[in-house]
mmCIF file of C-alpha atoms and ligand atoms in Angstrom:
data_model
loop_
_atom_site.group_PDB
_atom_site.id
_atom_site.type_symbol
_atom_site.label_atom_id
_atom_site.label_comp_id
_atom_site.label_asym_id
_atom_site.label_seq_id
_atom_site.Cartn_x
_atom_site.Cartn_y
_atom_site.Cartn_z
ATOM 1 C CA MET A 65 -44.173 -37.062 -33.821
ATOM 2 C CA ALA A 66 -45.483 -38.072 -30.457
ATOM 3 C CA GLY A 67 -48.850 -37.032 -29.091
ATOM 4 C CA LYS A 68 -51.545 -36.885 -31.718
ATOM 5 C CA GLY A 69 -48.965 -37.640 -34.374
ATOM 6 C CA LYS A 70 -49.702 -34.508 -36.360
ATOM 7 C CA GLY A 71 -46.820 -32.209 -35.454
ATOM 8 C CA LYS A 72 -43.673 -31.982 -37.565
ATOM 9 C CA GLY A 73 -41.724 -30.764 -34.499
ATOM 10 C CA LYS A 74 -41.467 -27.161 -35.829
ATOM 11 C CA PRO A 75 -43.846 -24.271 -35.908
ATOM 12 C CA PRO A 76 -44.479 -22.886 -39.367
ATOM 13 C CA PRO A 77 -42.000 -20.273 -40.596
ATOM 14 C CA LYS A 78 -42.163 -16.748 -39.154
ATOM 15 C CA GLY A 79 -43.438 -17.956 -35.784
ATOM 16 C CA PRO A 80 -46.431 -19.996 -34.872
ATOM 17 C CA GLY A 81 -48.821 -17.702 -36.719
ATOM 18 C CA GLY A 82 -47.099 -18.656 -39.967
ATOM 19 C CA GLY A 83 -46.679 -14.974 -40.708
ATOM 20 C CA GLN A 84 -50.440 -14.575 -40.987
ATOM 21 C CA ARG A 85 -52.370 -12.144 -38.776
ATOM 22 C CA MET A 86 -54.729 -13.898 -36.392
ATOM 23 C CA MET A 87 -58.253 -12.608 -35.983
ATOM 24 C CA ARG A 88 -58.469 -11.222 -32.467
ATOM 25 C CA VAL A 89 -61.081 -13.016 -30.358
ATOM 26 C CA ARG A 90 -62.911 -11.024 -27.702
ATOM 27 C CA VAL A 91 -64.469 -12.644 -24.631
ATOM 28 C CA LYS A 92 -67.427 -11.006 -22.972
ATOM 29 C CA THR A 93 -67.642 -11.258 -19.221
ATOM 30 C CA ALA A 94 -70.643 -13.505 -18.553
ATOM 31 C CA ALA A 95 -72.435 -13.290 -15.258
ATOM 32 C CA LYS A 96 -70.727 -16.457 -13.991
ATOM 33 C CA ARG A 97 -67.281 -15.608 -15.348
ATOM 34 C CA SER A 98 -64.965 -13.313 -13.398
ATOM 35 C CA THR A 99 -63.092 -10.530 -15.209
ATOM 36 C CA SER A 100 -59.771 -12.264 -14.549
ATOM 37 C CA SER A 101 -60.903 -15.614 -16.008
ATOM 38 C CA ALA A 102 -62.368 -13.771 -19.045
ATOM 39 C CA ARG A 103 -58.964 -12.040 -19.457
ATOM 40 C CA TRP A 104 -57.134 -15.406 -19.171
ATOM 41 C CA LEU A 105 -59.461 -16.980 -21.773
ATOM 42 C CA GLU A 106 -59.046 -14.043 -24.130
ATOM 43 C CA ARG A 107 -55.275 -14.284 -23.842
ATOM 44 C CA GLN A 108 -55.336 -18.024 -24.547
ATOM 45 C CA LEU A 109 -57.582 -17.632 -27.595
ATOM 46 C CA ASN A 110 -55.367 -14.883 -28.993
ATOM 47 C CA ASP A 111 -52.016 -16.486 -28.250
ATOM 48 C CA PRO A 112 -50.492 -17.759 -31.514
ATOM 49 C CA TYR A 113 -48.431 -20.363 -29.596
ATOM 50 C CA VAL A 114 -51.545 -21.806 -27.961
ATOM 51 C CA VAL A 115 -53.240 -21.974 -31.371
ATOM 52 C CA ALA A 116 -50.133 -23.559 -32.986
ATOM 53 C CA ALA A 117 -49.736 -26.117 -30.166
ATOM 54 C CA LYS A 118 -53.337 -27.245 -30.633
ATOM 55 C CA ARG A 119 -52.908 -27.424 -34.411
ATOM 56 C CA GLU A 120 -49.614 -29.336 -34.228
ATOM 57 C CA GLY A 121 -50.677 -31.756 -31.490
ATOM 58 C CA PHE A 122 -48.370 -30.457 -28.787
ATOM 59 C CA ARG A 123 -49.610 -30.866 -25.226
ATOM 60 C CA SER A 124 -48.499 -27.401 -24.128
ATOM 61 C CA ARG A 125 -47.464 -24.033 -25.605
ATOM 62 C CA ALA A 126 -44.306 -24.563 -23.479
ATOM 63 C CA ALA A 127 -43.210 -27.103 -26.118
ATOM 64 C CA TYR A 128 -42.173 -24.172 -28.315
ATOM 65 C CA LYS A 129 -39.808 -22.856 -25.667
ATOM 66 C CA LEU A 130 -37.679 -26.046 -25.796
ATOM 67 C CA LEU A 131 -38.094 -26.206 -29.576
ATOM 68 C CA GLU A 132 -36.712 -22.652 -29.925
ATOM 69 C CA MET A 133 -33.827 -23.245 -27.487
ATOM 70 C CA ASP A 134 -32.972 -26.532 -29.222
ATOM 71 C CA ASP A 135 -33.053 -24.955 -32.688
ATOM 72 C CA LYS A 136 -30.640 -22.302 -31.478
ATOM 73 C CA TYR A 137 -28.288 -24.289 -29.256
ATOM 74 C CA ARG A 138 -28.574 -27.866 -30.696
ATOM 75 C CA ILE A 139 -29.182 -29.463 -27.272
ATOM 76 C CA LEU A 140 -30.932 -32.668 -28.303
ATOM 77 C CA LYS A 141 -29.329 -35.272 -30.575
ATOM 78 C CA PRO A 142 -30.465 -38.752 -31.729
ATOM 79 C CA GLY A 143 -29.500 -41.491 -29.260
ATOM 80 C CA GLN A 144 -29.245 -39.260 -26.182
ATOM 81 C CA ARG A 145 -30.680 -40.069 -22.757
ATOM 82 C CA VAL A 146 -32.863 -37.239 -21.439
ATOM 83 C CA VAL A 147 -34.509 -36.617 -18.063
ATOM 84 C CA ASP A 148 -37.444 -34.193 -18.099
ATOM 85 C CA LEU A 149 -38.175 -32.791 -14.598
ATOM 86 C CA GLY A 150 -41.634 -31.281 -14.084
ATOM 87 C CA ALA A 151 -42.809 -32.745 -17.357
ATOM 88 C CA ALA A 152 -46.616 -32.556 -17.216
ATOM 89 C CA PRO A 153 -48.606 -32.260 -19.429
ATOM 90 C CA GLY A 154 -45.730 -33.364 -21.712
ATOM 91 C CA GLY A 155 -44.888 -30.711 -24.297
ATOM 92 C CA TRP A 156 -41.105 -30.805 -23.586
ATOM 93 C CA SER A 157 -41.158 -34.633 -23.490
ATOM 94 C CA GLN A 158 -42.775 -34.678 -26.923
ATOM 95 C CA ILE A 159 -40.002 -32.513 -28.375
ATOM 96 C CA ALA A 160 -37.270 -34.510 -26.592
ATOM 97 C CA ALA A 161 -38.703 -37.877 -27.745
ATOM 98 C CA ASP A 162 -38.865 -36.621 -31.349
ATOM 99 C CA ARG A 163 -35.346 -35.207 -31.372
ATOM 100 C CA VAL A 164 -33.460 -38.007 -29.550
ATOM 101 C CA LYS A 165 -35.483 -40.629 -31.532
ATOM 102 C CA SER A 166 -36.624 -42.521 -28.393
ATOM 103 C CA ILE A 167 -39.698 -43.570 -30.333
ATOM 104 C CA ASP A 168 -37.372 -45.654 -32.556
ATOM 105 C CA GLY A 169 -35.624 -47.010 -29.421
ATOM 106 C CA ARG A 170 -32.424 -45.004 -30.121
ATOM 107 C CA GLY A 171 -32.527 -42.378 -27.395
ATOM 108 C CA GLN A 172 -34.340 -42.420 -24.059
ATOM 109 C CA VAL A 173 -36.667 -39.942 -22.337
ATOM 110 C CA VAL A 174 -37.577 -40.333 -18.681
ATOM 111 C CA ALA A 175 -40.164 -37.816 -17.422
ATOM 112 C CA ILE A 176 -41.182 -37.045 -13.809
ATOM 113 C CA ASP A 177 -44.038 -34.955 -12.406
ATOM 114 C CA TYR A 178 -46.221 -35.233 -9.353
ATOM 115 C CA LEU A 179 -49.173 -34.584 -11.596
ATOM 116 C CA GLY A 180 -50.489 -37.495 -13.679
ATOM 117 C CA MET A 181 -49.488 -37.478 -17.342
ATOM 118 C CA GLU A 182 -51.180 -39.289 -20.240
ATOM 119 C CA PRO A 183 -48.901 -41.968 -21.777
ATOM 120 C CA LEU A 184 -46.622 -40.658 -24.518
ATOM 121 C CA ALA A 185 -44.788 -42.678 -27.181
ATOM 122 C CA GLY A 186 -41.069 -42.944 -26.454
ATOM 123 C CA VAL A 187 -41.391 -41.490 -22.947
ATOM 124 C CA GLU A 188 -41.106 -43.374 -19.654
ATOM 125 C CA ILE A 189 -43.228 -41.535 -17.056
ATOM 126 C CA VAL A 190 -42.749 -41.407 -13.257
ATOM 127 C CA GLU A 191 -45.616 -39.921 -11.259
ATOM 128 C CA LEU A 192 -43.714 -38.725 -8.160
ATOM 129 C CA ASP A 193 -42.647 -35.541 -6.388
ATOM 130 C CA PHE A 194 -39.067 -34.794 -7.429
ATOM 131 C CA ASN A 195 -38.393 -33.806 -3.800
ATOM 132 C CA ASP A 196 -39.367 -37.289 -2.659
ATOM 133 C CA PRO A 197 -36.319 -39.025 -1.095
ATOM 134 C CA ASP A 198 -36.750 -41.939 -3.553
ATOM 135 C CA ALA A 199 -37.062 -39.827 -6.685
ATOM 136 C CA GLU A 200 -33.383 -39.621 -7.620
ATOM 137 C CA THR A 201 -32.741 -43.369 -7.109
ATOM 138 C CA LYS A 202 -35.850 -44.198 -9.111
ATOM 139 C CA LEU A 203 -34.802 -41.991 -12.035
ATOM 140 C CA LYS A 204 -31.251 -43.317 -12.025
ATOM 141 C CA SER A 205 -32.478 -46.917 -11.993
ATOM 142 C CA MET A 206 -34.531 -46.224 -15.146
ATOM 143 C CA LEU A 207 -31.720 -44.520 -17.111
ATOM 144 C CA ARG A 208 -29.586 -46.617 -19.415
ATOM 145 C CA ASP A 209 -26.238 -47.112 -17.705
ATOM 146 C CA GLY A 210 -27.582 -44.994 -14.869
ATOM 147 C CA GLY A 211 -26.672 -41.683 -16.534
ATOM 148 C CA ALA A 212 -28.048 -38.946 -18.732
ATOM 149 C CA ASP A 213 -26.807 -36.744 -21.554
ATOM 150 C CA VAL A 214 -29.345 -33.980 -20.997
ATOM 151 C CA VAL A 215 -31.268 -32.923 -17.849
ATOM 152 C CA LEU A 216 -34.210 -30.600 -18.545
ATOM 153 C CA SER A 217 -36.165 -28.870 -15.808
ATOM 154 C CA ASP A 218 -39.261 -26.736 -16.456
ATOM 155 C CA MET A 219 -40.386 -27.333 -12.850
ATOM 156 C CA ALA A 220 -42.460 -24.580 -11.341
ATOM 157 C CA ALA A 221 -44.491 -24.591 -8.158
ATOM 158 C CA PRO A 222 -47.880 -22.902 -8.354
ATOM 159 C CA THR A 223 -47.314 -19.159 -7.826
ATOM 160 C CA VAL A 224 -48.739 -17.492 -4.744
ATOM 161 C CA GLY A 225 -48.437 -13.972 -6.185
ATOM 162 C CA HIS A 226 -45.865 -12.889 -3.587
ATOM 163 C CA THR A 227 -42.774 -12.162 -5.728
ATOM 164 C CA ASN A 228 -40.133 -13.077 -3.137
ATOM 165 C CA THR A 229 -41.841 -16.311 -2.135
ATOM 166 C CA ASP A 230 -42.400 -17.344 -5.789
ATOM 167 C CA HIS A 231 -38.785 -16.542 -6.537
ATOM 168 C CA LEU A 232 -37.462 -18.549 -3.616
ATOM 169 C CA ARG A 233 -39.628 -21.560 -4.485
ATOM 170 C CA ILE A 234 -38.556 -21.690 -8.117
ATOM 171 C CA MET A 235 -34.899 -21.245 -7.168
ATOM 172 C CA ALA A 236 -35.097 -24.114 -4.637
ATOM 173 C CA LEU A 237 -36.422 -26.338 -7.414
ATOM 174 C CA ALA A 238 -33.651 -25.159 -9.792
ATOM 175 C CA GLU A 239 -31.010 -25.922 -7.159
ATOM 176 C CA SER A 240 -32.294 -29.518 -6.611
ATOM 177 C CA ALA A 241 -32.439 -29.992 -10.357
ATOM 178 C CA ALA A 242 -28.815 -28.789 -10.738
ATOM 179 C CA TYR A 243 -27.511 -31.114 -8.033
ATOM 180 C CA PHE A 244 -29.412 -33.999 -9.639
ATOM 181 C CA ALA A 245 -27.791 -33.040 -12.969
ATOM 182 C CA PHE A 246 -24.314 -33.066 -11.332
ATOM 183 C CA ASP A 247 -25.049 -36.668 -10.208
ATOM 184 C CA VAL A 248 -26.348 -38.114 -13.443
ATOM 185 C CA LEU A 249 -24.840 -36.153 -16.339
ATOM 186 C CA ALA A 250 -22.209 -37.775 -18.523
ATOM 187 C CA PRO A 251 -19.147 -35.695 -19.461
ATOM 188 C CA GLY A 252 -20.131 -33.153 -22.127
ATOM 189 C CA GLY A 253 -23.759 -33.209 -20.925
ATOM 190 C CA THR A 254 -26.299 -30.351 -20.936
ATOM 191 C CA PHE A 255 -28.498 -28.888 -18.227
ATOM 192 C CA VAL A 256 -31.506 -26.669 -19.124
ATOM 193 C CA CYS A 257 -33.486 -25.189 -16.259
ATOM 194 C CA LYS A 258 -36.203 -22.648 -15.600
ATOM 195 C CA VAL A 259 -35.076 -19.850 -13.328
ATOM 196 C CA PHE A 260 -36.454 -16.355 -12.585
ATOM 197 C CA GLN A 261 -35.620 -12.900 -13.941
ATOM 198 C CA GLY A 262 -32.437 -11.669 -12.353
ATOM 199 C CA GLY A 263 -31.030 -15.010 -13.479
ATOM 200 C CA THR A 264 -29.651 -17.862 -11.521
ATOM 201 C CA GLU A 265 -28.802 -17.211 -7.868
ATOM 202 C CA LYS A 266 -25.191 -16.126 -7.461
ATOM 203 C CA ASP A 267 -24.072 -19.251 -5.549
ATOM 204 C CA LEU A 268 -25.766 -21.654 -8.000
ATOM 205 C CA LEU A 269 -24.370 -19.735 -10.951
ATOM 206 C CA GLU A 270 -20.848 -19.957 -9.549
ATOM 207 C CA VAL A 271 -21.158 -23.741 -9.191
ATOM 208 C CA LEU A 272 -22.642 -24.070 -12.699
ATOM 209 C CA LYS A 273 -19.822 -22.001 -14.171
ATOM 210 C CA LYS A 274 -17.255 -24.312 -12.546
ATOM 211 C CA SER A 275 -19.043 -27.464 -13.732
ATOM 212 C CA PHE A 276 -19.946 -26.541 -17.329
ATOM 213 C CA ALA A 277 -17.905 -25.110 -20.216
ATOM 214 C CA VAL A 278 -20.630 -22.556 -21.148
ATOM 215 C CA VAL A 279 -23.501 -21.150 -19.055
ATOM 216 C CA ARG A 280 -26.117 -18.905 -20.729
ATOM 217 C CA HIS A 281 -29.332 -17.225 -19.653
ATOM 218 C CA VAL A 282 -31.936 -17.551 -22.386
ATOM 219 C CA LYS A 283 -35.422 -16.004 -22.909
ATOM 220 C CA PRO A 284 -36.887 -17.984 -25.795
ATOM 221 C CA PRO A 285 -39.400 -15.984 -27.917
ATOM 222 C CA ALA A 286 -42.212 -18.331 -26.811
ATOM 223 C CA SER A 287 -41.675 -17.262 -23.169
ATOM 224 C CA ARG A 288 -44.166 -14.484 -22.501
ATOM 225 C CA SER A 289 -42.490 -11.120 -22.240
ATOM 226 C CA ASP A 290 -44.551 -10.245 -19.180
ATOM 227 C CA SER A 291 -43.363 -13.401 -17.403
ATOM 228 C CA ALA A 292 -40.273 -13.301 -15.119
ATOM 229 C CA GLU A 293 -39.220 -16.750 -16.318
ATOM 230 C CA LEU A 294 -35.864 -17.300 -17.921
ATOM 231 C CA TYR A 295 -33.852 -20.467 -18.684
ATOM 232 C CA VAL A 296 -30.294 -21.316 -17.842
ATOM 233 C CA VAL A 297 -28.654 -23.384 -20.572
ATOM 234 C CA ALA A 298 -25.409 -24.993 -19.375
ATOM 235 C CA THR A 299 -23.405 -27.066 -21.884
ATOM 236 C CA GLY A 300 -20.238 -29.126 -21.802
ATOM 237 C CA PHE A 301 -20.488 -30.770 -18.360
ATOM 238 C CA ARG A 302 -17.001 -31.122 -16.863
ATOM 239 C CA GLY A 303 -17.864 -33.089 -13.740
ATOM 240 C CA ARG A 304 -19.395 -32.406 -10.421
ATOM 241 C CA PRO A 305 -17.891 -29.510 -8.364
ATOM 242 C CA GLY A 306 -15.288 -30.934 -6.011
ATOM 243 C CA ASP A 307 -14.735 -34.055 -8.185
ATOM 244 C CA GLU A 308 -11.431 -32.726 -9.553
ATOM 245 C CA ASP A 309 -8.553 -35.162 -9.362
ATOM 246 C CA PRO A 310 -6.732 -34.186 -6.097
ATOM 247 C CA ASP A 311 -3.374 -34.934 -7.746
ATOM 248 C CA GLU A 312 -4.268 -32.582 -10.631
ATOM 249 C CA SER A 313 -5.300 -29.737 -8.307
ATOM 250 C CA THR A 314 -1.959 -29.786 -6.487
ATOM 251 C CA LYS A 315 0.102 -29.668 -9.676
HETATM 252 C C1 SAM B 290 -44.551 -25.259 -16.457
HETATM 253 S S1 SAM B 290 -45.073 -26.858 -16.077
HETATM 254 C C2 SAM B 290 -44.124 -27.870 -17.148
HETATM 255 C C3 SAM B 290 -44.627 -27.841 -18.570
HETATM 256 C C4 SAM B 290 -43.912 -28.870 -19.433
HETATM 257 N N1 SAM B 290 -42.541 -28.529 -19.654
HETATM 258 C C5 SAM B 290 -44.588 -29.013 -20.778
HETATM 259 O O1 SAM B 290 -44.008 -28.607 -21.787
HETATM 260 O O2 SAM B 290 -45.685 -29.566 -20.843
HETATM 261 C C6 SAM B 290 -44.301 -27.155 -14.546
HETATM 262 C C7 SAM B 290 -44.503 -28.540 -13.981
HETATM 263 O O3 SAM B 290 -43.627 -28.724 -12.873
HETATM 264 C C8 SAM B 290 -44.241 -29.640 -12.006
HETATM 265 N N2 SAM B 290 -43.586 -29.643 -10.707
HETATM 266 C C9 SAM B 290 -43.402 -28.585 -9.869
HETATM 267 N N3 SAM B 290 -42.778 -29.015 -8.757
HETATM 268 C C10 SAM B 290 -42.562 -30.329 -8.907
HETATM 269 C C11 SAM B 290 -41.930 -31.321 -8.067
HETATM 270 N N4 SAM B 290 -41.456 -31.017 -6.865
HETATM 271 N N5 SAM B 290 -41.852 -32.580 -8.558
HETATM 272 C C12 SAM B 290 -42.375 -32.896 -9.747
HETATM 273 N N6 SAM B 290 -42.977 -32.018 -10.595
HETATM 274 C C13 SAM B 290 -43.054 -30.757 -10.146
HETATM 275 C C14 SAM B 290 -45.681 -29.184 -11.993
HETATM 276 O O4 SAM B 290 -46.531 -30.186 -11.542
HETATM 277 C C15 SAM B 290 -45.892 -28.783 -13.438
HETATM 278 O O5 SAM B 290 -46.524 -29.814 -14.167
#
């Protein structure tokens, strides 16, 4: 396993708590600590996924979201080329590297984030804003044969607390991720992307439905129930919208 080399790539049975009840930790509000930061700390200390991620050497609790989606939908296979958009601190890249066997040089994982990321075995890291005009060319130049089998996007801009603004920002990232996926995915490829409750925007969903055999909205158990996040899992890439053979479409 990548990272600290401890994880087996799966949480223990019956969820990350291994079926055992965790002792609840209470955090007192010290003079210097605000009530909201005490609440955040208490939630972290009592979150079985945070505890399991630490124990298994995963860089984020988010790693379990991809793990759960992959266990259910068999997204990642040995030898595949994967792009991980918004990869820091690297939980999803760890799972991808383990499952496509990029550590053994079989598959490939290319990860991008504007935040710095510690090196990770089997992962090629690009520190760049995905919206940078050079980002797409850079990623394509790094991918074997210039293409990918799986495009993952867990990109999220920092929330401002204004629901409509946060929704618009995450959907703009999802749309750029989708159009990048249309450009790089090989036939049969998969696109996994964070969206917001209410699902993918109607226009984007229409395009995805035309371009992929199956499009699902998934809320993995590791995604907090009080979070509006959701993932779109699109499998069986059929080609970029508008790329149909003109002779075929007139038949
Ligand atoms: C929820 S975190 C990803 C967690 C990651 N999947 C993991 O398992 O460790 C979202 C990431 O998206 C990144 N991000 C947001 N907008 C981005 C952009 N325009 N370009 C690159 N990265 C971006 C953020 O910096 C952040 O690290």
